[in-house]
Amino acid sequence: ERIAALRPNVMIDLTCYTLDSAVQLSNALAGRVDQLIHCGTIWVHGPSVEVPTTEDAPRRPFGDYGCRKATIERYLLDEAATGRLRVFGDLAHGRPVRLPNFGLETLHHVHADDVAQAFERAVEHRDAAIGESFHVVSPAALTFRGYAEGMAAWYGFEARLEFLPYDEWRVGV
């Protein structure tokens, strides 16, 4: 909770050594950070068969350290797959997705690189940028509904959307 109170965008964990500490950290940060990055160990692979050992090599952890880190890794990967990306998972499997109101709120998808580039260009072109205001947006905003329908179609399903008044919807999010 103390870490979450700092309101970070990203949390880089270098110290979790037990599943309990990883669960505590993950629960405290769920929905409060954009990304939780955990530092694991090569020991989750066990004795190397081929070196260098790549991320897709089988996991055969050894020793207390390697076994604990493998357990943490599995937990956090499962959390990412089932919790933080639940809406996409539901759309990918044809399950219902709840949206606020009628799903007509909009999103402008903009990559962080584009935002950073706007600042870089303002620095590079100082004279042209001073006294100006810039928007960094996508060419067109998408409605929640349109985005969900497009994602479901990409996965080969028709979106099964349910709509709730915002105050009801937000309770479950």
PDB file of C-alpha atoms in Angstrom:
ATOM      1  CA  GLU A   1       0.000   0.000   0.000  1.00  0.00           C
ATOM      2  CA  ARG A   2       2.885   2.379   0.690  1.00  0.00           C
ATOM      3  CA  ILE A   3       4.227   1.784  -2.811  1.00  0.00           C
ATOM      4  CA  ALA A   4       0.768   2.210  -4.358  1.00  0.00           C
ATOM      5  CA  ALA A   5       0.374   5.484  -2.430  1.00  0.00           C
ATOM      6  CA  LEU A   6       3.310   6.863  -4.433  1.00  0.00           C
ATOM      7  CA  ARG A   7       1.048   6.540  -7.507  1.00  0.00           C
ATOM      8  CA  PRO A   8       3.698   5.208  -9.906  1.00  0.00           C
ATOM      9  CA  ASN A   9       2.871   4.566 -13.558  1.00  0.00           C
ATOM     10  CA  VAL A  10       5.269   1.624 -13.630  1.00  0.00           C
ATOM     11  CA  MET A  11       6.565  -0.561 -10.812  1.00  0.00           C
ATOM     12  CA  ILE A  12       9.832  -2.448 -11.264  1.00  0.00           C
ATOM     13  CA  ASP A  13      10.183  -5.152  -8.634  1.00  0.00           C
ATOM     14  CA  LEU A  14      13.698  -6.341  -7.896  1.00  0.00           C
ATOM     15  CA  THR A  15      13.063  -7.801  -4.447  1.00  0.00           C
ATOM     16  CA  CYS A  16      10.094 -10.227  -4.361  1.00  0.00           C
ATOM     17  CA  TYR A  17      11.415 -13.549  -3.168  1.00  0.00           C
ATOM     18  CA  THR A  18       8.230 -15.246  -1.953  1.00  0.00           C
ATOM     19  CA  LEU A  19       4.868 -15.816  -3.589  1.00  0.00           C
ATOM     20  CA  ASP A  20       3.187 -14.066  -0.641  1.00  0.00           C
ATOM     21  CA  SER A  21       5.173 -10.875  -1.253  1.00  0.00           C
ATOM     22  CA  ALA A  22       4.415 -11.014  -4.987  1.00  0.00           C
ATOM     23  CA  VAL A  23       0.690 -11.526  -4.330  1.00  0.00           C
ATOM     24  CA  GLN A  24       0.689  -8.648  -1.831  1.00  0.00           C
ATOM     25  CA  LEU A  25       2.451  -6.355  -4.302  1.00  0.00           C
ATOM     26  CA  SER A  26       0.283  -7.403  -7.235  1.00  0.00           C
ATOM     27  CA  ASN A  27      -2.949  -6.944  -5.279  1.00  0.00           C
ATOM     28  CA  ALA A  28      -1.891  -3.550  -3.939  1.00  0.00           C
ATOM     29  CA  LEU A  29      -1.027  -2.314  -7.438  1.00  0.00           C
ATOM     30  CA  ALA A  30      -3.867  -3.929  -9.429  1.00  0.00           C
ATOM     31  CA  GLY A  31      -5.632  -1.240 -11.412  1.00  0.00           C
ATOM     32  CA  ARG A  32      -3.299   1.427 -10.030  1.00  0.00           C
ATOM     33  CA  VAL A  33      -0.232   1.046 -12.270  1.00  0.00           C
ATOM     34  CA  ASP A  34       0.098   0.612 -16.003  1.00  0.00           C
ATOM     35  CA  GLN A  35       2.799  -2.015 -15.697  1.00  0.00           C
ATOM     36  CA  LEU A  36       4.392  -4.238 -13.083  1.00  0.00           C
ATOM     37  CA  ILE A  37       7.801  -5.511 -14.155  1.00  0.00           C
ATOM     38  CA  HIS A  38       9.248  -8.322 -12.069  1.00  0.00           C
ATOM     39  CA  CYS A  39      12.918  -9.286 -12.069  1.00  0.00           C
ATOM     40  CA  GLY A  40      13.140 -13.056 -12.218  1.00  0.00           C
ATOM     41  CA  THR A  41      16.154 -15.304 -12.544  1.00  0.00           C
ATOM     42  CA  ILE A  42      17.707 -17.654 -15.067  1.00  0.00           C
ATOM     43  CA  TRP A  43      17.500 -20.262 -12.295  1.00  0.00           C
ATOM     44  CA  VAL A  44      13.825 -20.859 -13.167  1.00  0.00           C
ATOM     45  CA  HIS A  45      15.127 -22.898 -16.125  1.00  0.00           C
ATOM     46  CA  GLY A  46      17.199 -25.276 -14.017  1.00  0.00           C
ATOM     47  CA  PRO A  47      20.369 -26.808 -15.413  1.00  0.00           C
ATOM     48  CA  SER A  48      21.012 -25.460 -18.898  1.00  0.00           C
ATOM     49  CA  VAL A  49      20.705 -27.774 -21.849  1.00  0.00           C
ATOM     50  CA  GLU A  50      21.713 -25.125 -24.354  1.00  0.00           C
ATOM     51  CA  VAL A  51      23.362 -21.778 -23.730  1.00  0.00           C
ATOM     52  CA  PRO A  52      22.461 -19.079 -23.869  1.00  0.00           C
ATOM     53  CA  THR A  53      19.141 -20.151 -22.356  1.00  0.00           C
ATOM     54  CA  THR A  54      16.282 -18.265 -24.026  1.00  0.00           C
ATOM     55  CA  GLU A  55      12.943 -17.273 -22.520  1.00  0.00           C
ATOM     56  CA  ASP A  56      11.114 -20.087 -24.303  1.00  0.00           C
ATOM     57  CA  ALA A  57      13.320 -22.849 -22.814  1.00  0.00           C
ATOM     58  CA  PRO A  58      11.527 -25.313 -20.501  1.00  0.00           C
ATOM     59  CA  ARG A  59      11.243 -24.402 -16.828  1.00  0.00           C
ATOM     60  CA  ARG A  60      12.947 -26.908 -14.508  1.00  0.00           C
ATOM     61  CA  PRO A  61      13.806 -24.680 -11.546  1.00  0.00           C
ATOM     62  CA  PHE A  62      16.333 -25.755  -8.945  1.00  0.00           C
ATOM     63  CA  GLY A  63      17.253 -24.610  -5.467  1.00  0.00           C
ATOM     64  CA  ASP A  64      15.102 -22.584  -3.125  1.00  0.00           C
ATOM     65  CA  TYR A  65      15.763 -19.347  -4.999  1.00  0.00           C
ATOM     66  CA  GLY A  66      14.979 -20.731  -8.462  1.00  0.00           C
ATOM     67  CA  CYS A  67      11.852 -22.584  -7.292  1.00  0.00           C
ATOM     68  CA  ARG A  68      10.458 -19.546  -5.468  1.00  0.00           C
ATOM     69  CA  LYS A  69      11.151 -17.261  -8.419  1.00  0.00           C
ATOM     70  CA  ALA A  70       9.511 -19.750 -10.825  1.00  0.00           C
ATOM     71  CA  THR A  71       6.385 -19.779  -8.631  1.00  0.00           C
ATOM     72  CA  ILE A  72       6.297 -15.968  -8.612  1.00  0.00           C
ATOM     73  CA  GLU A  73       6.837 -15.840 -12.386  1.00  0.00           C
ATOM     74  CA  ARG A  74       3.968 -18.266 -13.049  1.00  0.00           C
ATOM     75  CA  TYR A  75       1.654 -16.348 -10.712  1.00  0.00           C
ATOM     76  CA  LEU A  76       2.402 -12.957 -12.275  1.00  0.00           C
ATOM     77  CA  LEU A  77       2.106 -14.295 -15.833  1.00  0.00           C
ATOM     78  CA  ASP A  78      -1.245 -15.887 -14.978  1.00  0.00           C
ATOM     79  CA  GLU A  79      -2.400 -12.623 -13.384  1.00  0.00           C
ATOM     80  CA  ALA A  80      -1.473 -10.718 -16.521  1.00  0.00           C
ATOM     81  CA  ALA A  81      -3.261 -13.196 -18.766  1.00  0.00           C
ATOM     82  CA  THR A  82      -6.447 -13.526 -16.749  1.00  0.00           C
ATOM     83  CA  GLY A  83      -6.807 -10.323 -14.798  1.00  0.00           C
ATOM     84  CA  ARG A  84      -5.377  -7.251 -16.404  1.00  0.00           C
ATOM     85  CA  LEU A  85      -6.386  -8.267 -19.936  1.00  0.00           C
ATOM     86  CA  ARG A  86      -9.768  -9.709 -19.021  1.00  0.00           C
ATOM     87  CA  VAL A  87     -11.746  -7.610 -21.524  1.00  0.00           C
ATOM     88  CA  PHE A  88      -9.546  -8.732 -24.412  1.00  0.00           C
ATOM     89  CA  GLY A  89      -9.712 -12.342 -23.220  1.00  0.00           C
ATOM     90  CA  ASP A  90     -13.493 -12.158 -23.041  1.00  0.00           C
ATOM     91  CA  LEU A  91     -13.711 -10.675 -26.539  1.00  0.00           C
ATOM     92  CA  ALA A  92     -11.284 -13.313 -27.857  1.00  0.00           C
ATOM     93  CA  HIS A  93     -13.461 -16.126 -26.486  1.00  0.00           C
ATOM     94  CA  GLY A  94     -16.884 -14.727 -27.368  1.00  0.00           C
ATOM     95  CA  ARG A  95     -17.816 -13.990 -23.750  1.00  0.00           C
ATOM     96  CA  PRO A  96     -19.971 -11.005 -22.773  1.00  0.00           C
ATOM     97  CA  VAL A  97     -18.288  -7.685 -22.020  1.00  0.00           C
ATOM     98  CA  ARG A  98     -19.915  -4.930 -19.991  1.00  0.00           C
ATOM     99  CA  LEU A  99     -19.538  -1.342 -21.123  1.00  0.00           C
ATOM    100  CA  PRO A 100     -20.661   1.893 -19.479  1.00  0.00           C
ATOM    101  CA  ASN A 101     -23.814   3.617 -20.686  1.00  0.00           C
ATOM    102  CA  PHE A 102     -24.238   2.785 -24.386  1.00  0.00           C
ATOM    103  CA  GLY A 103     -20.524   2.343 -25.094  1.00  0.00           C
ATOM    104  CA  LEU A 104     -20.340   5.630 -26.986  1.00  0.00           C
ATOM    105  CA  GLU A 105     -17.520   7.148 -24.929  1.00  0.00           C
ATOM    106  CA  THR A 106     -14.403   7.547 -27.034  1.00  0.00           C
ATOM    107  CA  LEU A 107     -10.749   6.587 -26.894  1.00  0.00           C
ATOM    108  CA  HIS A 108      -7.892   8.184 -28.779  1.00  0.00           C
ATOM    109  CA  HIS A 109      -5.134   5.601 -29.022  1.00  0.00           C
ATOM    110  CA  VAL A 110      -1.756   7.281 -28.987  1.00  0.00           C
ATOM    111  CA  HIS A 111       1.545   5.514 -28.474  1.00  0.00           C
ATOM    112  CA  ALA A 112       3.878   6.834 -25.785  1.00  0.00           C
ATOM    113  CA  ASP A 113       6.591   7.158 -28.444  1.00  0.00           C
ATOM    114  CA  ASP A 114       4.407   9.612 -30.351  1.00  0.00           C
ATOM    115  CA  VAL A 115       3.928  11.732 -27.237  1.00  0.00           C
ATOM    116  CA  ALA A 116       7.654  11.645 -26.465  1.00  0.00           C
ATOM    117  CA  GLN A 117       8.417  12.560 -30.073  1.00  0.00           C
ATOM    118  CA  ALA A 118       6.155  15.606 -29.845  1.00  0.00           C
ATOM    119  CA  PHE A 119       8.188  16.869 -26.890  1.00  0.00           C
ATOM    120  CA  GLU A 120      11.467  16.113 -28.678  1.00  0.00           C
ATOM    121  CA  ARG A 121      10.333  18.040 -31.737  1.00  0.00           C
ATOM    122  CA  ALA A 122       9.212  20.974 -29.587  1.00  0.00           C
ATOM    123  CA  VAL A 123      12.720  21.085 -28.111  1.00  0.00           C
ATOM    124  CA  GLU A 124      14.380  20.737 -31.528  1.00  0.00           C
ATOM    125  CA  HIS A 125      12.172  23.454 -33.048  1.00  0.00           C
ATOM    126  CA  ARG A 126      12.093  25.777 -30.062  1.00  0.00           C
ATOM    127  CA  ASP A 127      11.350  28.958 -31.978  1.00  0.00           C
ATOM    128  CA  ALA A 128       8.340  27.432 -33.716  1.00  0.00           C
ATOM    129  CA  ALA A 129       7.048  25.780 -30.542  1.00  0.00           C
ATOM    130  CA  ILE A 130       7.191  28.670 -28.087  1.00  0.00           C
ATOM    131  CA  GLY A 131       3.728  30.058 -27.454  1.00  0.00           C
ATOM    132  CA  GLU A 132       2.032  27.181 -29.262  1.00  0.00           C
ATOM    133  CA  SER A 133      -0.235  24.379 -28.057  1.00  0.00           C
ATOM    134  CA  PHE A 134      -0.066  20.904 -29.580  1.00  0.00           C
ATOM    135  CA  HIS A 135      -2.383  17.914 -29.551  1.00  0.00           C
ATOM    136  CA  VAL A 136      -0.949  14.435 -29.958  1.00  0.00           C
ATOM    137  CA  VAL A 137      -3.922  12.306 -30.961  1.00  0.00           C
ATOM    138  CA  SER A 138      -4.841   9.491 -33.282  1.00  0.00           C
ATOM    139  CA  PRO A 139      -6.416  10.321 -36.650  1.00  0.00           C
ATOM    140  CA  ALA A 140      -9.837   9.236 -35.334  1.00  0.00           C
ATOM    141  CA  ALA A 141     -11.242   8.348 -31.929  1.00  0.00           C
ATOM    142  CA  LEU A 142     -12.983   5.029 -31.404  1.00  0.00           C
ATOM    143  CA  THR A 143     -16.051   4.450 -29.285  1.00  0.00           C
ATOM    144  CA  PHE A 144     -15.778   1.772 -26.599  1.00  0.00           C
ATOM    145  CA  ARG A 145     -18.497  -0.098 -28.470  1.00  0.00           C
ATOM    146  CA  GLY A 146     -16.758   0.182 -31.848  1.00  0.00           C
ATOM    147  CA  TYR A 147     -13.424  -0.845 -30.381  1.00  0.00           C
ATOM    148  CA  ALA A 148     -14.955  -3.880 -28.648  1.00  0.00           C
ATOM    149  CA  GLU A 149     -16.812  -4.900 -31.795  1.00  0.00           C
ATOM    150  CA  GLY A 150     -13.661  -4.555 -33.897  1.00  0.00           C
ATOM    151  CA  MET A 151     -11.558  -6.584 -31.441  1.00  0.00           C
ATOM    152  CA  ALA A 152     -14.168  -9.347 -31.209  1.00  0.00           C
ATOM    153  CA  ALA A 153     -14.379  -9.514 -35.022  1.00  0.00           C
ATOM    154  CA  TRP A 154     -10.584  -9.731 -35.222  1.00  0.00           C
ATOM    155  CA  TYR A 155     -10.817 -12.816 -32.980  1.00  0.00           C
ATOM    156  CA  GLY A 156     -13.613 -14.228 -35.157  1.00  0.00           C
ATOM    157  CA  PHE A 157     -16.553 -13.490 -32.843  1.00  0.00           C
ATOM    158  CA  GLU A 158     -19.464 -11.115 -32.750  1.00  0.00           C
ATOM    159  CA  ALA A 159     -19.161  -8.889 -29.693  1.00  0.00           C
ATOM    160  CA  ARG A 160     -21.568  -9.807 -26.904  1.00  0.00           C
ATOM    161  CA  LEU A 161     -21.940  -6.432 -25.247  1.00  0.00           C
ATOM    162  CA  GLU A 162     -23.924  -5.547 -22.160  1.00  0.00           C
ATOM    163  CA  PHE A 163     -24.534  -1.940 -21.182  1.00  0.00           C
ATOM    164  CA  LEU A 164     -24.888  -0.606 -17.655  1.00  0.00           C
ATOM    165  CA  PRO A 165     -25.348   2.875 -16.234  1.00  0.00           C
ATOM    166  CA  TYR A 166     -21.909   4.235 -15.404  1.00  0.00           C
ATOM    167  CA  ASP A 167     -22.360   4.064 -11.615  1.00  0.00           C
ATOM    168  CA  GLU A 168     -23.288   0.351 -11.847  1.00  0.00           C
ATOM    169  CA  TRP A 169     -20.582  -0.432 -14.401  1.00  0.00           C
ATOM    170  CA  ARG A 170     -17.771   1.177 -12.401  1.00  0.00           C
ATOM    171  CA  VAL A 171     -18.466  -1.020  -9.358  1.00  0.00           C
ATOM    172  CA  GLY A 172     -17.330  -4.100 -11.291  1.00  0.00           C
ATOM    173  CA  VAL A 173     -14.295  -2.541 -12.920  1.00  0.00           C
TER     174      VAL A 173
END
